[in-house]
């Protein structure tokens, strides 16, 4: 699969569209877009017909963090979320990061565990949805 990387969400309308579809329309998040979007690196995966199918972002906030991993409904079950994570982890390593953190929806924590992430801290809510902080050593 091919992908693009863009600094700032305004430079990645496909990432915005995927997140709007998955997080706002499907899951009901009201405050999906934030100030981090302006400086984060946004990744979009495309299928063979150049249709955007998955996205994620990488940013620094005390340490490197991955967030907003989203796969369009019609592309789920094809390991695209794992591919997004792998590419973003590689970019974090290239930037000198030794570990990475993320905020996982509780429903997705087992997905991240399979990719080598460990839970830290307790459960907290982002809007209405329970999340847990997770990390992974990249060394």
PDB file of C-alpha atoms in Angstrom:
ATOM      1  CA  UNK A   1       0.000   0.000   0.000  1.00  0.00           C
ATOM      2  CA  UNK A   2       1.185   3.488  -0.668  1.00  0.00           C
ATOM      3  CA  UNK A   3       1.045   6.274   1.867  1.00  0.00           C
ATOM      4  CA  UNK A   4       1.575   9.982   2.320  1.00  0.00           C
ATOM      5  CA  UNK A   5       3.000  11.913   5.253  1.00  0.00           C
ATOM      6  CA  UNK A   6       2.001  15.540   5.834  1.00  0.00           C
ATOM      7  CA  UNK A   7       2.903  18.028   8.530  1.00  0.00           C
ATOM      8  CA  UNK A   8      -0.305  19.629   9.822  1.00  0.00           C
ATOM      9  CA  UNK A   9      -3.852  18.419   9.244  1.00  0.00           C
ATOM     10  CA  UNK A  10      -4.609  21.294   6.870  1.00  0.00           C
ATOM     11  CA  UNK A  11      -2.099  19.667   4.511  1.00  0.00           C
ATOM     12  CA  UNK A  12      -3.887  16.314   4.719  1.00  0.00           C
ATOM     13  CA  UNK A  13      -7.573  16.590   3.813  1.00  0.00           C
ATOM     14  CA  UNK A  14      -7.753  12.797   3.442  1.00  0.00           C
ATOM     15  CA  UNK A  15      -6.677  12.302   7.075  1.00  0.00           C
ATOM     16  CA  UNK A  16      -9.320  14.807   8.147  1.00  0.00           C
ATOM     17  CA  UNK A  17     -11.995  13.023   6.082  1.00  0.00           C
ATOM     18  CA  UNK A  18     -11.155   9.590   7.523  1.00  0.00           C
ATOM     19  CA  UNK A  19     -11.214  10.892  11.100  1.00  0.00           C
ATOM     20  CA  UNK A  20     -14.463  12.755  10.465  1.00  0.00           C
ATOM     21  CA  UNK A  21     -16.043   9.553   9.158  1.00  0.00           C
ATOM     22  CA  UNK A  22     -14.714   7.187  11.858  1.00  0.00           C
ATOM     23  CA  UNK A  23     -14.515   9.273  15.026  1.00  0.00           C
ATOM     24  CA  UNK A  24     -17.219  11.897  14.512  1.00  0.00           C
ATOM     25  CA  UNK A  25     -19.879  10.207  12.359  1.00  0.00           C
ATOM     26  CA  UNK A  26     -19.410   6.572  13.444  1.00  0.00           C
ATOM     27  CA  UNK A  27     -18.332   6.916  17.077  1.00  0.00           C
ATOM     28  CA  UNK A  28     -19.926  10.253  17.988  1.00  0.00           C
ATOM     29  CA  UNK A  29     -16.896  12.232  19.178  1.00  0.00           C
ATOM     30  CA  UNK A  30     -17.621  15.943  19.258  1.00  0.00           C
ATOM     31  CA  UNK A  31     -14.106  17.276  19.875  1.00  0.00           C
ATOM     32  CA  UNK A  32     -12.106  15.185  17.408  1.00  0.00           C
ATOM     33  CA  UNK A  33      -9.837  17.904  16.047  1.00  0.00           C
ATOM     34  CA  UNK A  34      -7.358  19.756  18.289  1.00  0.00           C
ATOM     35  CA  UNK A  35      -4.304  22.012  18.349  1.00  0.00           C
ATOM     36  CA  UNK A  36      -1.982  19.009  18.083  1.00  0.00           C
ATOM     37  CA  UNK A  37      -3.250  18.539  14.524  1.00  0.00           C
ATOM     38  CA  UNK A  38      -1.449  21.726  13.461  1.00  0.00           C
ATOM     39  CA  UNK A  39       2.032  20.343  14.217  1.00  0.00           C
ATOM     40  CA  UNK A  40       1.569  16.552  14.045  1.00  0.00           C
ATOM     41  CA  UNK A  41       2.798  14.370  11.211  1.00  0.00           C
ATOM     42  CA  UNK A  42      -0.279  12.823   9.545  1.00  0.00           C
ATOM     43  CA  UNK A  43      -0.080   9.532   7.675  1.00  0.00           C
ATOM     44  CA  UNK A  44      -2.687   8.320   5.182  1.00  0.00           C
ATOM     45  CA  UNK A  45      -2.707   4.855   3.578  1.00  0.00           C
ATOM     46  CA  UNK A  46      -4.213   4.496   0.095  1.00  0.00           C
ATOM     47  CA  UNK A  47      -5.513   1.435  -1.733  1.00  0.00           C
ATOM     48  CA  UNK A  48      -4.529   0.471  -5.283  1.00  0.00           C
ATOM     49  CA  UNK A  49      -7.125   2.919  -6.672  1.00  0.00           C
ATOM     50  CA  UNK A  50      -5.763   5.809  -4.583  1.00  0.00           C
ATOM     51  CA  UNK A  51      -8.732   5.762  -2.196  1.00  0.00           C
ATOM     52  CA  UNK A  52      -7.782   6.879   1.335  1.00  0.00           C
ATOM     53  CA  UNK A  53      -8.408   4.014   3.742  1.00  0.00           C
ATOM     54  CA  UNK A  54      -6.508   4.564   7.027  1.00  0.00           C
ATOM     55  CA  UNK A  55      -4.777   7.296   8.989  1.00  0.00           C
ATOM     56  CA  UNK A  56      -2.824   8.104  12.124  1.00  0.00           C
ATOM     57  CA  UNK A  57      -0.711  10.900  13.549  1.00  0.00           C
ATOM     58  CA  UNK A  58       2.677  11.204  15.232  1.00  0.00           C
ATOM     59  CA  UNK A  59       3.635  14.079  17.506  1.00  0.00           C
ATOM     60  CA  UNK A  60       5.934  15.100  20.345  1.00  0.00           C
ATOM     61  CA  UNK A  61       4.410  15.977  23.711  1.00  0.00           C
ATOM     62  CA  UNK A  62       7.133  15.290  26.273  1.00  0.00           C
ATOM     63  CA  UNK A  63       7.803  12.097  24.310  1.00  0.00           C
ATOM     64  CA  UNK A  64       6.789  10.762  20.909  1.00  0.00           C
ATOM     65  CA  UNK A  65       3.119   9.825  20.728  1.00  0.00           C
ATOM     66  CA  UNK A  66       0.902   8.084  18.220  1.00  0.00           C
ATOM     67  CA  UNK A  67      -2.762   8.954  17.993  1.00  0.00           C
ATOM     68  CA  UNK A  68      -5.980   9.068  16.022  1.00  0.00           C
ATOM     69  CA  UNK A  69      -5.509   5.682  14.364  1.00  0.00           C
ATOM     70  CA  UNK A  70      -8.554   5.185  12.152  1.00  0.00           C
ATOM     71  CA  UNK A  71      -9.486   2.743   9.389  1.00  0.00           C
ATOM     72  CA  UNK A  72     -12.484   3.274   7.134  1.00  0.00           C
ATOM     73  CA  UNK A  73     -15.164   0.651   7.770  1.00  0.00           C
ATOM     74  CA  UNK A  74     -14.872  -1.011   4.352  1.00  0.00           C
ATOM     75  CA  UNK A  75     -11.122  -1.609   4.875  1.00  0.00           C
ATOM     76  CA  UNK A  76     -11.217  -3.119   8.375  1.00  0.00           C
ATOM     77  CA  UNK A  77      -9.878  -6.621   8.921  1.00  0.00           C
ATOM     78  CA  UNK A  78      -6.974  -6.095   6.487  1.00  0.00           C
ATOM     79  CA  UNK A  79      -4.310  -5.209   9.123  1.00  0.00           C
ATOM     80  CA  UNK A  80      -4.197  -1.581   7.963  1.00  0.00           C
ATOM     81  CA  UNK A  81      -4.234  -0.273  11.535  1.00  0.00           C
ATOM     82  CA  UNK A  82      -1.131  -2.364  12.249  1.00  0.00           C
ATOM     83  CA  UNK A  83       0.498  -1.006   9.102  1.00  0.00           C
ATOM     84  CA  UNK A  84      -0.216   2.593  10.166  1.00  0.00           C
ATOM     85  CA  UNK A  85       1.308   1.895  13.596  1.00  0.00           C
ATOM     86  CA  UNK A  86       4.413   0.245  12.081  1.00  0.00           C
ATOM     87  CA  UNK A  87       5.091   3.190   9.766  1.00  0.00           C
ATOM     88  CA  UNK A  88       4.581   5.750  12.535  1.00  0.00           C
ATOM     89  CA  UNK A  89       6.853   3.765  14.886  1.00  0.00           C
ATOM     90  CA  UNK A  90       9.540   3.751  12.177  1.00  0.00           C
ATOM     91  CA  UNK A  91       9.213   7.535  11.782  1.00  0.00           C
ATOM     92  CA  UNK A  92       9.504   7.923  15.559  1.00  0.00           C
ATOM     93  CA  UNK A  93      12.688   5.813  15.558  1.00  0.00           C
ATOM     94  CA  UNK A  94      14.091   7.920  12.708  1.00  0.00           C
ATOM     95  CA  UNK A  95      13.486  11.020  14.825  1.00  0.00           C
ATOM     96  CA  UNK A  96      15.512   9.509  17.690  1.00  0.00           C
ATOM     97  CA  UNK A  97      12.682   8.238  19.912  1.00  0.00           C
ATOM     98  CA  UNK A  98      13.400   5.226  22.133  1.00  0.00           C
ATOM     99  CA  UNK A  99       9.826   4.669  23.253  1.00  0.00           C
ATOM    100  CA  UNK A 100       6.377   5.757  22.186  1.00  0.00           C
ATOM    101  CA  UNK A 101       3.066   6.346  23.954  1.00  0.00           C
ATOM    102  CA  UNK A 102      -0.560   6.390  22.930  1.00  0.00           C
ATOM    103  CA  UNK A 103      -4.016   6.814  24.409  1.00  0.00           C
ATOM    104  CA  UNK A 104      -6.067   3.736  23.505  1.00  0.00           C
ATOM    105  CA  UNK A 105      -9.803   3.355  23.569  1.00  0.00           C
ATOM    106  CA  UNK A 106     -10.467   0.460  25.960  1.00  0.00           C
ATOM    107  CA  UNK A 107     -12.162  -1.432  23.118  1.00  0.00           C
ATOM    108  CA  UNK A 108      -8.859  -1.289  21.154  1.00  0.00           C
ATOM    109  CA  UNK A 109      -6.383  -2.062  23.955  1.00  0.00           C
ATOM    110  CA  UNK A 110      -5.959  -5.732  22.938  1.00  0.00           C
ATOM    111  CA  UNK A 111      -5.107  -4.609  19.390  1.00  0.00           C
ATOM    112  CA  UNK A 112      -2.270  -2.489  20.794  1.00  0.00           C
ATOM    113  CA  UNK A 113      -1.154  -5.247  23.199  1.00  0.00           C
ATOM    114  CA  UNK A 114      -0.676  -7.567  20.191  1.00  0.00           C
ATOM    115  CA  UNK A 115       1.620  -4.886  18.727  1.00  0.00           C
ATOM    116  CA  UNK A 116       3.779  -4.841  21.871  1.00  0.00           C
ATOM    117  CA  UNK A 117       2.178  -2.013  23.862  1.00  0.00           C
ATOM    118  CA  UNK A 118       1.821  -2.141  27.657  1.00  0.00           C
ATOM    119  CA  UNK A 119      -0.838  -0.414  29.762  1.00  0.00           C
ATOM    120  CA  UNK A 120       0.236   2.271  32.223  1.00  0.00           C
ATOM    121  CA  UNK A 121      -2.003   3.997  34.720  1.00  0.00           C
ATOM    122  CA  UNK A 122      -5.726   3.711  35.117  1.00  0.00           C
ATOM    123  CA  UNK A 123      -8.721   4.150  32.891  1.00  0.00           C
ATOM    124  CA  UNK A 124      -9.818   7.720  32.099  1.00  0.00           C
ATOM    125  CA  UNK A 125     -12.414   9.249  29.815  1.00  0.00           C
ATOM    126  CA  UNK A 126     -11.923  11.299  26.687  1.00  0.00           C
ATOM    127  CA  UNK A 127     -15.326  12.779  26.080  1.00  0.00           C
ATOM    128  CA  UNK A 128     -17.625   9.818  26.877  1.00  0.00           C
ATOM    129  CA  UNK A 129     -15.189   7.037  25.945  1.00  0.00           C
ATOM    130  CA  UNK A 130     -12.932   5.113  28.385  1.00  0.00           C
ATOM    131  CA  UNK A 131      -9.246   5.175  27.407  1.00  0.00           C
ATOM    132  CA  UNK A 132      -5.978   3.873  28.824  1.00  0.00           C
ATOM    133  CA  UNK A 133      -2.438   5.135  28.329  1.00  0.00           C
ATOM    134  CA  UNK A 134      -0.074   2.607  26.720  1.00  0.00           C
ATOM    135  CA  UNK A 135       3.614   2.608  25.816  1.00  0.00           C
ATOM    136  CA  UNK A 136       6.147   0.588  23.848  1.00  0.00           C
ATOM    137  CA  UNK A 137       9.944   0.497  23.876  1.00  0.00           C
ATOM    138  CA  UNK A 138      11.228   0.930  20.330  1.00  0.00           C
ATOM    139  CA  UNK A 139      14.831  -0.133  20.973  1.00  0.00           C
TER     140      UNK A 139
END
